[in-house]
mmCIF file of C-alpha atoms in Angstrom:
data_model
loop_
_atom_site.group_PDB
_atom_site.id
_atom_site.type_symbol
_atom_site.label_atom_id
_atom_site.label_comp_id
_atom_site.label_asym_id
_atom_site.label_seq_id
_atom_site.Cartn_x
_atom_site.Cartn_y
_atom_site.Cartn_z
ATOM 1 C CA UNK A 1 141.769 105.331 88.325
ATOM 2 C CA UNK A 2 139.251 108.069 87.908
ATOM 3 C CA UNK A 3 140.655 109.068 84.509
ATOM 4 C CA UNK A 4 140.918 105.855 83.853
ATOM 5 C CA UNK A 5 137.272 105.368 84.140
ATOM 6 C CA UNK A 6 136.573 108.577 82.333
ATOM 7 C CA UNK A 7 138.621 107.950 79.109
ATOM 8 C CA UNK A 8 137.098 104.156 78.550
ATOM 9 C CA UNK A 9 133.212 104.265 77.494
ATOM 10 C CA UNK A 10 133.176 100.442 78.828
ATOM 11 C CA UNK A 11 134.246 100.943 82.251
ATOM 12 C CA UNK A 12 131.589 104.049 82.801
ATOM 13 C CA UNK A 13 129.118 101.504 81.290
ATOM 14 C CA UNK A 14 130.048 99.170 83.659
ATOM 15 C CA UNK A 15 130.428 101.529 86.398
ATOM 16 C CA UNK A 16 126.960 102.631 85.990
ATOM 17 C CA UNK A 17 125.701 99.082 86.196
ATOM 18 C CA UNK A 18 127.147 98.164 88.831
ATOM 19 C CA UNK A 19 125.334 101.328 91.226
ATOM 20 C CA UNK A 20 122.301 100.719 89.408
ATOM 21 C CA UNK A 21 122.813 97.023 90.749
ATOM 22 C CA UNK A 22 123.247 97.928 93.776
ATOM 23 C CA UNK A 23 120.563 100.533 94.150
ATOM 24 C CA UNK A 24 118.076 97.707 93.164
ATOM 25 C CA UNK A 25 119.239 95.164 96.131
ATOM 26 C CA UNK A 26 118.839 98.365 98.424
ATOM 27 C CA UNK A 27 115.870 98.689 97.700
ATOM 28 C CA UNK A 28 114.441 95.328 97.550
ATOM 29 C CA UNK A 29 116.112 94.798 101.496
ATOM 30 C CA UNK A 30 114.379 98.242 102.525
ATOM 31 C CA UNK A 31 110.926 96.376 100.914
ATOM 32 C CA UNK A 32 111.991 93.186 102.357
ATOM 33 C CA UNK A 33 112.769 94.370 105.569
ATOM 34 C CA UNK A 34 109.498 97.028 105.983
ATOM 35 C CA UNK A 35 107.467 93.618 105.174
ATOM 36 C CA UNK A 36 109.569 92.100 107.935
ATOM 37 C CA UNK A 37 108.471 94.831 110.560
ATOM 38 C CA UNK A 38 104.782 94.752 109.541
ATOM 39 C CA UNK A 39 104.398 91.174 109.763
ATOM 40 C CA UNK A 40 106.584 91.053 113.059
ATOM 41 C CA UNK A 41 104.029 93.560 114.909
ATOM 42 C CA UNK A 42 101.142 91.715 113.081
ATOM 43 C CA UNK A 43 102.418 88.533 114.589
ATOM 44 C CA UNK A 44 102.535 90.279 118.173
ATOM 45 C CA UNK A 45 99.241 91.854 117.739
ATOM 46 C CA UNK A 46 97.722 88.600 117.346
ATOM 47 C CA UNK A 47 99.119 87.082 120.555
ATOM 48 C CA UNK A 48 97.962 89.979 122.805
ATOM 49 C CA UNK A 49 95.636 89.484 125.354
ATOM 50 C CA UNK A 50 95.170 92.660 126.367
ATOM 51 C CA UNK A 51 92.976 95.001 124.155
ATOM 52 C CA UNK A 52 95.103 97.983 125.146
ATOM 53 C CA UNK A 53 97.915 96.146 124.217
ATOM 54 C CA UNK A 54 96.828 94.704 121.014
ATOM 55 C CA UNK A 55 95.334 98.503 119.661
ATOM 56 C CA UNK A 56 98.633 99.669 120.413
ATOM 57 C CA UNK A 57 100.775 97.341 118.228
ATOM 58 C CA UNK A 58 98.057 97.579 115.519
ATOM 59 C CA UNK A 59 98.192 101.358 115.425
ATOM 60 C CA UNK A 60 102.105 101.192 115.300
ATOM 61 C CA UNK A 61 101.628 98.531 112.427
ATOM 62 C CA UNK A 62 99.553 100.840 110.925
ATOM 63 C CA UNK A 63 101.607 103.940 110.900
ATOM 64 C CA UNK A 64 104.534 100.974 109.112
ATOM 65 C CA UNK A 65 102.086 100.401 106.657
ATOM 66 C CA UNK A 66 101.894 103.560 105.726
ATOM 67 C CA UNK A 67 105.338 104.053 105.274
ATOM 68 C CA UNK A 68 105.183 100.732 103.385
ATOM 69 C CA UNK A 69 102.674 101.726 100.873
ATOM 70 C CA UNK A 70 105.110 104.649 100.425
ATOM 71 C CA UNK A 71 108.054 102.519 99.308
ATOM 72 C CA UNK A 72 105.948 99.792 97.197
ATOM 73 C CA UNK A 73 105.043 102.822 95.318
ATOM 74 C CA UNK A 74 108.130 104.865 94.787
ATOM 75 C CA UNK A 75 110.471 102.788 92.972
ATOM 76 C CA UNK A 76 107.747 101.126 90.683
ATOM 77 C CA UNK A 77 107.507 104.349 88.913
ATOM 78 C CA UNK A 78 110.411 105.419 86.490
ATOM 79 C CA UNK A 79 111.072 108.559 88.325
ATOM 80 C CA UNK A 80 111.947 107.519 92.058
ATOM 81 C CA UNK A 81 113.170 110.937 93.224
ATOM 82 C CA UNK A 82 109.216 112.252 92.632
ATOM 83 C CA UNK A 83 106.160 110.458 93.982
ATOM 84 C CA UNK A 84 102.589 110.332 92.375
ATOM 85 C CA UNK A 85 100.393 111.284 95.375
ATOM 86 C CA UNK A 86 97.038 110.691 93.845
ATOM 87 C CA UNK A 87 97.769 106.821 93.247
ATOM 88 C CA UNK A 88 98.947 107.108 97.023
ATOM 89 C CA UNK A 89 96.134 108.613 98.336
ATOM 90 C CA UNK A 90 94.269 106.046 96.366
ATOM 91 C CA UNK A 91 96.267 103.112 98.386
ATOM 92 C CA UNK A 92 96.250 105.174 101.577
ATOM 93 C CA UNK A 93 91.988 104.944 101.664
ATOM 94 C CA UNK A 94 91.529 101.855 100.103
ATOM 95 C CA UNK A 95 94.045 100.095 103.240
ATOM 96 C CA UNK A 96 92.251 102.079 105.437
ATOM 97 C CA UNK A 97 88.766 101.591 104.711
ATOM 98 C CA UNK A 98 89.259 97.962 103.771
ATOM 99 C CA UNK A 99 91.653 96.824 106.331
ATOM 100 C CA UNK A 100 88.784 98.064 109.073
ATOM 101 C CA UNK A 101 86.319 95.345 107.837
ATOM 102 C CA UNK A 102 84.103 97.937 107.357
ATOM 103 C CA UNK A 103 81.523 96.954 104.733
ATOM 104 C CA UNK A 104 79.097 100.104 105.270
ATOM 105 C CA UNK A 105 81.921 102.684 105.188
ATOM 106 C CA UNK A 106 82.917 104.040 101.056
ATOM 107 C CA UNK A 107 84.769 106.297 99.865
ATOM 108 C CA UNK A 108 84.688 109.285 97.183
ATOM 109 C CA UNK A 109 87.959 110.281 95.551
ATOM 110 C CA UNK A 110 88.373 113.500 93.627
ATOM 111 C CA UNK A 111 91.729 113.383 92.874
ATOM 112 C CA UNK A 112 94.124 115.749 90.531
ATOM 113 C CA UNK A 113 97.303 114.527 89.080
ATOM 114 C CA UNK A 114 100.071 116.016 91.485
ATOM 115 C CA UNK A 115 103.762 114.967 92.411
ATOM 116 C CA UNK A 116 105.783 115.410 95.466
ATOM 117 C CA UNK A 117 109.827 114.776 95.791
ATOM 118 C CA UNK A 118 110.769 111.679 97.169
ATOM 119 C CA UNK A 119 111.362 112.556 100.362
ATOM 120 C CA UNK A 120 108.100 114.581 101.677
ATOM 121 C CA UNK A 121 106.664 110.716 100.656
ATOM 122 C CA UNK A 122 106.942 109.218 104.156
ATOM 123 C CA UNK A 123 105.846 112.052 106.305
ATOM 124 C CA UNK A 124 102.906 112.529 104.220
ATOM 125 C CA UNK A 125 102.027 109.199 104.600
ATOM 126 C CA UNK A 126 102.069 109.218 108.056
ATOM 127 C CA UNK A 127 100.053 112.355 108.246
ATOM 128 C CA UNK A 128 97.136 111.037 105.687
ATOM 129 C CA UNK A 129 97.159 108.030 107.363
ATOM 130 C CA UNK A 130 96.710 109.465 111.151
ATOM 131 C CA UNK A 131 93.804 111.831 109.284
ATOM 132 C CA UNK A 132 91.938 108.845 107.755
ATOM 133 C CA UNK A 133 92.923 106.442 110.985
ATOM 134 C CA UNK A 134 90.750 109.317 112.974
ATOM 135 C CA UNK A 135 88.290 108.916 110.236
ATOM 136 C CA UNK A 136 87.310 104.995 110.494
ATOM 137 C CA UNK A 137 87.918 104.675 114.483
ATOM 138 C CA UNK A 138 85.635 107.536 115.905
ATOM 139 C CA UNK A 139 83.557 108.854 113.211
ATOM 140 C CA UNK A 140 81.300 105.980 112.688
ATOM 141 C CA UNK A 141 80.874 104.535 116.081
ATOM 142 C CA UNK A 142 77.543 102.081 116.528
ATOM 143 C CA UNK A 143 77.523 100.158 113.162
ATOM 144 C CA UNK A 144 76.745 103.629 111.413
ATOM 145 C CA UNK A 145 78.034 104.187 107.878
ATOM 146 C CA UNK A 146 79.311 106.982 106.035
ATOM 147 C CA UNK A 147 81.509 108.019 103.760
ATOM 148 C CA UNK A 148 85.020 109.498 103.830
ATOM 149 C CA UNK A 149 85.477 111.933 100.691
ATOM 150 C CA UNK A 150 88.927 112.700 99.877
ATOM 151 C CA UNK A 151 89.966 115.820 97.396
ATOM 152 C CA UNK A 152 93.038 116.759 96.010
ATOM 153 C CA UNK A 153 93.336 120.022 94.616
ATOM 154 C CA UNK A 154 96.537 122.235 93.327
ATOM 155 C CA UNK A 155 96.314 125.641 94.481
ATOM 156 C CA UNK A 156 98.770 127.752 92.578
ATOM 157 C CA UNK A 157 101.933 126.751 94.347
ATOM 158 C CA UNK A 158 100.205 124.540 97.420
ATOM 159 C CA UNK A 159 98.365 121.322 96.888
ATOM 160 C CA UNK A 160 95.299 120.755 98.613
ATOM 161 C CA UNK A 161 94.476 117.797 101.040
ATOM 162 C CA UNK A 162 90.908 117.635 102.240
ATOM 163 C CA UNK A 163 89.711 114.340 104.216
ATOM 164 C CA UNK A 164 86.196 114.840 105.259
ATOM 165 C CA UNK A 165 83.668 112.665 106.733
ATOM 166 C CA UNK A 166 79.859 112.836 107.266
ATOM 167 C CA UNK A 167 79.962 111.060 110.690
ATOM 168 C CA UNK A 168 79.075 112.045 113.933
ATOM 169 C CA UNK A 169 81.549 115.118 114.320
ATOM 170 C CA UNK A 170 84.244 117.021 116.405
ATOM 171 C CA UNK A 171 83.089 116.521 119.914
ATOM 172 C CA UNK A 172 83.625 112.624 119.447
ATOM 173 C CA UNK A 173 86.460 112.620 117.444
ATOM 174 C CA UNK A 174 88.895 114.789 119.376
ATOM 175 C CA UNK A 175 88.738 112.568 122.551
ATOM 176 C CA UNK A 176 91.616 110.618 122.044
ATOM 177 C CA UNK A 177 94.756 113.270 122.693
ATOM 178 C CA UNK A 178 97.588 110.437 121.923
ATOM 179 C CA UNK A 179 100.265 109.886 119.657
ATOM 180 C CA UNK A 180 98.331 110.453 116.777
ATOM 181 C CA UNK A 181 97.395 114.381 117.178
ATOM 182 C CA UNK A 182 101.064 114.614 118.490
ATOM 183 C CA UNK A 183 102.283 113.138 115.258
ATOM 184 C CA UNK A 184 99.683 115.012 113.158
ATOM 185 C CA UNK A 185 101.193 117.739 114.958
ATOM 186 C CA UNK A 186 105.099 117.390 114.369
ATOM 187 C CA UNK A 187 104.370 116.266 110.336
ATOM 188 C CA UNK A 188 103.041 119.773 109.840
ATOM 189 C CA UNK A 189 105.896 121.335 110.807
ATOM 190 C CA UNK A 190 108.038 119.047 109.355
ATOM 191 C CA UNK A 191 106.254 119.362 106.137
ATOM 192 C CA UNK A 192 105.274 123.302 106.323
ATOM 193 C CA UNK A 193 101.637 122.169 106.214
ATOM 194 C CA UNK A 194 98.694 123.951 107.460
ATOM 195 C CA UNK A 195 96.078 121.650 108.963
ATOM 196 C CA UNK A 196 92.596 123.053 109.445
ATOM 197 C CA UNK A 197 90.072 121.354 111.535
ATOM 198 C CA UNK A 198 86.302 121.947 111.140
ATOM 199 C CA UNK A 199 83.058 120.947 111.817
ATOM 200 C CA UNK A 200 81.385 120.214 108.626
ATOM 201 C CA UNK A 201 77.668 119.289 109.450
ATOM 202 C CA UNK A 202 77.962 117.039 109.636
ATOM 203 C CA UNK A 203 80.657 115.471 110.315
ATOM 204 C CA UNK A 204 84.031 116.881 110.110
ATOM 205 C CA UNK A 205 86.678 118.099 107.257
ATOM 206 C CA UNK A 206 90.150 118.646 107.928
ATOM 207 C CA UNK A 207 92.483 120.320 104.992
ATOM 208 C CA UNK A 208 95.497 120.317 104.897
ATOM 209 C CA UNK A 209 97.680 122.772 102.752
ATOM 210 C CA UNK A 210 101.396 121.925 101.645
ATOM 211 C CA UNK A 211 103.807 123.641 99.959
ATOM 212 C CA UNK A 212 104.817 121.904 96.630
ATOM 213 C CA UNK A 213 108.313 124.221 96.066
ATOM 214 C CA UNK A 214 109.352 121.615 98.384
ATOM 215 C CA UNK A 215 109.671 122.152 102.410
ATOM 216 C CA UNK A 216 113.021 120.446 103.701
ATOM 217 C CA UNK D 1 86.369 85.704 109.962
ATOM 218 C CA UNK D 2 85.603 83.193 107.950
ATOM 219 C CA UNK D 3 86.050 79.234 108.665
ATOM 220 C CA UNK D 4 87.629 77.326 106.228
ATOM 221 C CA UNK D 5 85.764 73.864 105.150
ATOM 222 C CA UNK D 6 86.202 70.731 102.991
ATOM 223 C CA UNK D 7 85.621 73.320 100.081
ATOM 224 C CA UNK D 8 88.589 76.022 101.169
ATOM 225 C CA UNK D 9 90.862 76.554 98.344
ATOM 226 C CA UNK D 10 94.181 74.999 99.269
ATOM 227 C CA UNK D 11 97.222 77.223 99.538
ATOM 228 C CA UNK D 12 100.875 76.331 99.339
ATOM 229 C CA UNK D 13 103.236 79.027 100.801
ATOM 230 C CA UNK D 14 107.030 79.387 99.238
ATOM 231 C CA UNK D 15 108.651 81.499 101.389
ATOM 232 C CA UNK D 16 112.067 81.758 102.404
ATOM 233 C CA UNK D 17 111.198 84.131 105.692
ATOM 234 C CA UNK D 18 109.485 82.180 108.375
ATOM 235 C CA UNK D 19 107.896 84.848 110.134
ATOM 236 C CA UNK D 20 106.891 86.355 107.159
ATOM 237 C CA UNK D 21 105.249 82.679 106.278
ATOM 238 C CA UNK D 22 103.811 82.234 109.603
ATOM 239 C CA UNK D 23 101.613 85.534 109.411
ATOM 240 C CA UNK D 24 100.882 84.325 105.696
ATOM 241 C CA UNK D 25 99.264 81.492 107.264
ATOM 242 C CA UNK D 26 96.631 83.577 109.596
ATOM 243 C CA UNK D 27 96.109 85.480 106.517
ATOM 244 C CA UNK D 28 95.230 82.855 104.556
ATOM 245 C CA UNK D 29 93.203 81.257 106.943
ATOM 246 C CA UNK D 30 91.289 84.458 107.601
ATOM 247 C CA UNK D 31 90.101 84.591 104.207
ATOM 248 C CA UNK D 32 88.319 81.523 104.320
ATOM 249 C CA UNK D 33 91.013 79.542 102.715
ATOM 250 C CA UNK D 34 93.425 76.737 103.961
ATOM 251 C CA UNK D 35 96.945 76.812 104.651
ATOM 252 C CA UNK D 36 98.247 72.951 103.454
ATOM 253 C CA UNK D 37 101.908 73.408 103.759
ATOM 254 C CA UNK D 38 105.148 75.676 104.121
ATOM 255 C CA UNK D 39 108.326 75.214 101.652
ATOM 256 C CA UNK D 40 111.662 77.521 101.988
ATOM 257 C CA UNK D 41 113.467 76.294 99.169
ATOM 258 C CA UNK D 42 112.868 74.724 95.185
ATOM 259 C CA UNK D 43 113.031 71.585 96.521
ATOM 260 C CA UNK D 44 110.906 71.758 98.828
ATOM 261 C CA UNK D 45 108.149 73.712 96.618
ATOM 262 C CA UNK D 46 108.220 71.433 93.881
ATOM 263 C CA UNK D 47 107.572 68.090 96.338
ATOM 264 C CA UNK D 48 105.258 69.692 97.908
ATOM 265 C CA UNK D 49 102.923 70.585 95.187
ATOM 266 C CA UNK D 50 103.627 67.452 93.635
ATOM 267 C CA UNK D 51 102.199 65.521 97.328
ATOM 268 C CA UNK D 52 99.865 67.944 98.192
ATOM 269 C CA UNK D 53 98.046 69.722 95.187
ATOM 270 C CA UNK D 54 97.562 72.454 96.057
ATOM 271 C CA UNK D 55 95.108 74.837 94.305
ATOM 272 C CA UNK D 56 97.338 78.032 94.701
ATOM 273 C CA UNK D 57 101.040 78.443 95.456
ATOM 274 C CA UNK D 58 101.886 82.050 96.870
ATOM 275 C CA UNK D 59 105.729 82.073 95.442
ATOM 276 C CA UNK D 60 108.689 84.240 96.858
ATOM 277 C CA UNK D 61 111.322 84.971 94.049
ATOM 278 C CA UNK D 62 114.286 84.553 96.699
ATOM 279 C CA UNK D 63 114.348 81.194 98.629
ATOM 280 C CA UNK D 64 117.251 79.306 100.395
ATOM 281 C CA UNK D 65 118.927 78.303 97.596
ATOM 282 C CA UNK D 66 118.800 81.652 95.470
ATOM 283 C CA UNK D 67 116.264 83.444 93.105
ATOM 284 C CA UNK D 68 114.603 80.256 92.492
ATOM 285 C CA UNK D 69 111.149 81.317 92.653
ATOM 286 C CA UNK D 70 110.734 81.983 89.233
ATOM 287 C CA UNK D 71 111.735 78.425 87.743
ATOM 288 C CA UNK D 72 109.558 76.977 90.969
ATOM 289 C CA UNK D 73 106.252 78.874 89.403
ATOM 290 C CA UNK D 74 106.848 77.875 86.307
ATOM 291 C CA UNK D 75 107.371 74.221 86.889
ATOM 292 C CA UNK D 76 104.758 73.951 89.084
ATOM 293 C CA UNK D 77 102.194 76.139 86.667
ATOM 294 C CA UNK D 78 103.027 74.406 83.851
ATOM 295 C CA UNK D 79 103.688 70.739 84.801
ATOM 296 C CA UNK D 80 101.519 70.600 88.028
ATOM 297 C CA UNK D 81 98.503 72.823 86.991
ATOM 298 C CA UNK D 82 98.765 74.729 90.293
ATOM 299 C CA UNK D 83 98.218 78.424 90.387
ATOM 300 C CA UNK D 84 100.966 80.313 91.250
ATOM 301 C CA UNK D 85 101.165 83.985 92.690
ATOM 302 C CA UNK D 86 104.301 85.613 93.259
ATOM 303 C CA UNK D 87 105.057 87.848 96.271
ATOM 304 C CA UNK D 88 108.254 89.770 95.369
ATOM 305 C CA UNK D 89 109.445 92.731 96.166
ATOM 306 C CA UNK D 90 111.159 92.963 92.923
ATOM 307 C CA UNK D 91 107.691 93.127 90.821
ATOM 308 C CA UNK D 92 109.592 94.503 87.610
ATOM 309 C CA UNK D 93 112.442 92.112 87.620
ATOM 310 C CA UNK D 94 109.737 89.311 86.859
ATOM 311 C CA UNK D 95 109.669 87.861 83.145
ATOM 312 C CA UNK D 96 107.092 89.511 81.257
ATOM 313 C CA UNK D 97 104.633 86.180 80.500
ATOM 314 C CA UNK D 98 104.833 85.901 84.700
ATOM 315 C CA UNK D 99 106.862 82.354 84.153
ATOM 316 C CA UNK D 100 102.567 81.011 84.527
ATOM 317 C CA UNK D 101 101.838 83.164 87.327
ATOM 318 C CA UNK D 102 98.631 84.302 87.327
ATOM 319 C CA UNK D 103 100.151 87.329 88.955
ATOM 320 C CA UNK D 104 102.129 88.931 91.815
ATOM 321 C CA UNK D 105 101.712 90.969 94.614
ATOM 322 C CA UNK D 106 104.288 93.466 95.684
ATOM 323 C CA UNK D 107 106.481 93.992 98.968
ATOM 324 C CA UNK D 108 105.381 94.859 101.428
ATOM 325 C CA UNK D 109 102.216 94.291 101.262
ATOM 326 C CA UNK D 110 99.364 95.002 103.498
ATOM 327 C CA UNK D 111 96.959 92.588 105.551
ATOM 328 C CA UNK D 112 94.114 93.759 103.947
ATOM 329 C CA UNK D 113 96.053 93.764 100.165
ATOM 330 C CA UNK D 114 96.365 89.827 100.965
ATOM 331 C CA UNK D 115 93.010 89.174 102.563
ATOM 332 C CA UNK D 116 91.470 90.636 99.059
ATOM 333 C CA UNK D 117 93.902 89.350 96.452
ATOM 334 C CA UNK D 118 93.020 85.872 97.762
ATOM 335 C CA UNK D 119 89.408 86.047 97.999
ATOM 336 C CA UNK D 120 89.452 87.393 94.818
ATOM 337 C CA UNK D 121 91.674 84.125 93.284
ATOM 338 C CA UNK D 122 89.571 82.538 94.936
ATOM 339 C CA UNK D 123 86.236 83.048 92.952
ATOM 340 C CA UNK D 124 88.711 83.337 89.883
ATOM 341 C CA UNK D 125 90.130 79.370 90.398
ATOM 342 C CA UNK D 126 86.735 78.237 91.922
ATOM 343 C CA UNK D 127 84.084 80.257 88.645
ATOM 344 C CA UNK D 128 86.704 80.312 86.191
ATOM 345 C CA UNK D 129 85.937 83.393 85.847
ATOM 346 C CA UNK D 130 86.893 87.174 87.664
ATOM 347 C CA UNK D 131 84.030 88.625 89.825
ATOM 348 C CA UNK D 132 85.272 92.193 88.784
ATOM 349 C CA UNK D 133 88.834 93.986 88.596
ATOM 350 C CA UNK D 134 91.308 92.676 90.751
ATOM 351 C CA UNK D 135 91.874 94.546 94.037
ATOM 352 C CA UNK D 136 94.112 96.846 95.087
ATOM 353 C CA UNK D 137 97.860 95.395 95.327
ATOM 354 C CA UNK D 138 97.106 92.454 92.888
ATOM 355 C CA UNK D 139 98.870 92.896 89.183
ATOM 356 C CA UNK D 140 97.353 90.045 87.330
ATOM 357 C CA UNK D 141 99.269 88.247 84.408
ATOM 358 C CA UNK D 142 97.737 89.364 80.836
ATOM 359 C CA UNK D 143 97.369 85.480 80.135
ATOM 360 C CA UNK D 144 95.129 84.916 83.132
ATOM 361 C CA UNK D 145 93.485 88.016 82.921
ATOM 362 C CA UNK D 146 91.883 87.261 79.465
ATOM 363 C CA UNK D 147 91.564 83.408 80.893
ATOM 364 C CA UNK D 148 89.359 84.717 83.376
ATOM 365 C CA UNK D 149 87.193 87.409 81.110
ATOM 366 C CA UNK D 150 89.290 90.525 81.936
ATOM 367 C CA UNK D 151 90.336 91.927 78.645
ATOM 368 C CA UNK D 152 92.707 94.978 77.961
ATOM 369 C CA UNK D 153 94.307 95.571 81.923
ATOM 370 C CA UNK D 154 96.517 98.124 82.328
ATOM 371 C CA UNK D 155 100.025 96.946 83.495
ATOM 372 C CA UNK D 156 100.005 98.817 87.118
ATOM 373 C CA UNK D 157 100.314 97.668 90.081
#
């Protein structure tokens, strides 16, 4: 069979059809699917009574989302094994500062071309999005605006995340020790990161610093 | 959130998921527009814009009876005058003149992605005209972008 396949131009054509075929339908049911879970926790967000409750399914939807914005992104590009992360941070703010209904919070972008493999694309996401998330909730507390500047910056062989905000600063913003600084946490390492913290007067910048040979 | 009124735009959802449909429907509602009616296959669609006219028909390219959603914007574009927007996750498996559609917006999409994608359409089909570039999420047709004043679009998404 193999030689077969080898020897007969036709049957490798059709061969390679077929698996591009089926890579397509996998990933439109991985899109389809991701959709499905957003929507699902959406739905069960809105029937909550509880506020506890409801923040809770919102900031798991969230954390979906950004794995969502992830995938709608990676296989509309030609290349699906590398992933543009400028247009993603670009997605990753405008979800988060528009999906707040926030009208007097704005964002500055200063953003480099860079590219990360495929698979760093997810964890990322998660960690930007926990970063900005922290942002929106507890910098701007009382109806007061700001804005959340986001850089990226390659570094010789790192790239450069910084998320900063001029809002009212650490003290506030650390209060919540939940899920989120344990995920912020756990990405890091996953991703060889180094996350950096500080007070920025005001307000507070956090960069991040990753790796781009690629940490596994 | 906004209310919707006697002026809401009307919007027809074709969509072959029902949950996905129902949380359409708060979405559409929350953006000041007004959900008339919920098909799941061609058949459906196409009677329903014909007995409800709607003023925009958010379009899923798979529905009960296959990939139908294509043939179901174009009818309804072309014969019914209703605007139709897909919501695919197979944005580059779409005909290049959109089959009418004045666009498409990709799965999965976000809550926010929706929310702005419709109440942008919705000074486009109201002024006949954009109020600026489309948002975030929303790939406009080239045909309805130069209908409503935006020249020279890139073709992202």
């Amino acid at each position: 069979m193999q030689d077969t396949t080898a020897d007969d131009p036709d049957a490798l054509v059709r061969a390679l059809a077929q698996k591009t075929a089926l890579l397509h339908e996998v990933d439109h049911r991985v899109k389809n699917n991701l959709q499905l879970v957003s929507s699902l926790l959406l739905l069960q967000a809105r029937r909550a009574v509880d506020p506890a409750v409801r923040d809770a399914l919102r900031s798991a939807q969230a954390r979906i989302n950004a794995v969502a914005i992830v995938h709608r992104r990676l296989f509309q590009e030609e290349d699906a094994l590398q992933f543009d992360v400028a247009a993603f941070l670009e997605d990753m703010v405008e979800d988060a500062i528009g999906g707040s209904g926030r009208t007097d919070l704005h964002a500055r972008l200063d953003l480099e071309p860079a590219e990360l493999p495929a698979f760093q694309a997810a964890p990322l996401a998660l960690l930007v999005g926990e970063l900005l998330g922290n942002c929106v909730r507890h910098a701007f507390p009382d109806d007061r605006g700001g804005v959340i500047t986001v850089t990226l910056v390659r570094e010789g062989d790192q790239l450069r995340i910084e998320i900063a905000d001029n809002g009212v600063g650490v003290a506030t913003t650390g209060a919540n020790p939940g899920a989120g600084q344990t995920i912020v946490k756990l990405l890091c390492d996953q991703l060889r990161a180094d996350c950096q913290v500080a007070d920025a007067h005001p307000g507070v910048q956090t960069i991040l610093r990753l790796p781009l040979s690629g940490a596994r | 959130m906004d209310n919707a009124d006697e002026d809401s735009l009307n919007v027809l959802i074709v969509e072959d998921e029902v949950l996905l449909a129902m949380e359409l429907s708060h979405l559409i509602e929350e953006a000041g527009c007004r959900d008339v009616g919920h098909a799941m296959s061609s058949d459906d669609a196409l009677d329903m814009a014909a007995r409800l006219k709607p003023d925009l028909a958010l379009v899923d390219v798979h529905l009960q009876d296959g990939p139908t959603g294509i043939e179901v914007a174009r009818h309804i574009s072309i014969d019914r005058g209703v605007v139709a927007l897909f919501m695919t996750a197979n944005v580059r498996r779409l005909p290049d003149d959109f089959a009418g559609a004045c666009g498409v917006i990709g799965k999965p999409y976000s809550e926010h992605g929706v929310r702005s994608a419709l109440r942008f359409l919705d000074h486009c089909i109201r002024d006949g005209h954009a109020p600026g570039l489309p948002p975030a999420g929303l790939q406009l047709a080239p045909a309805w972008a130069a209908h409503w004043g935006l020249n020279d679009l890139p073709r992202t998404a």
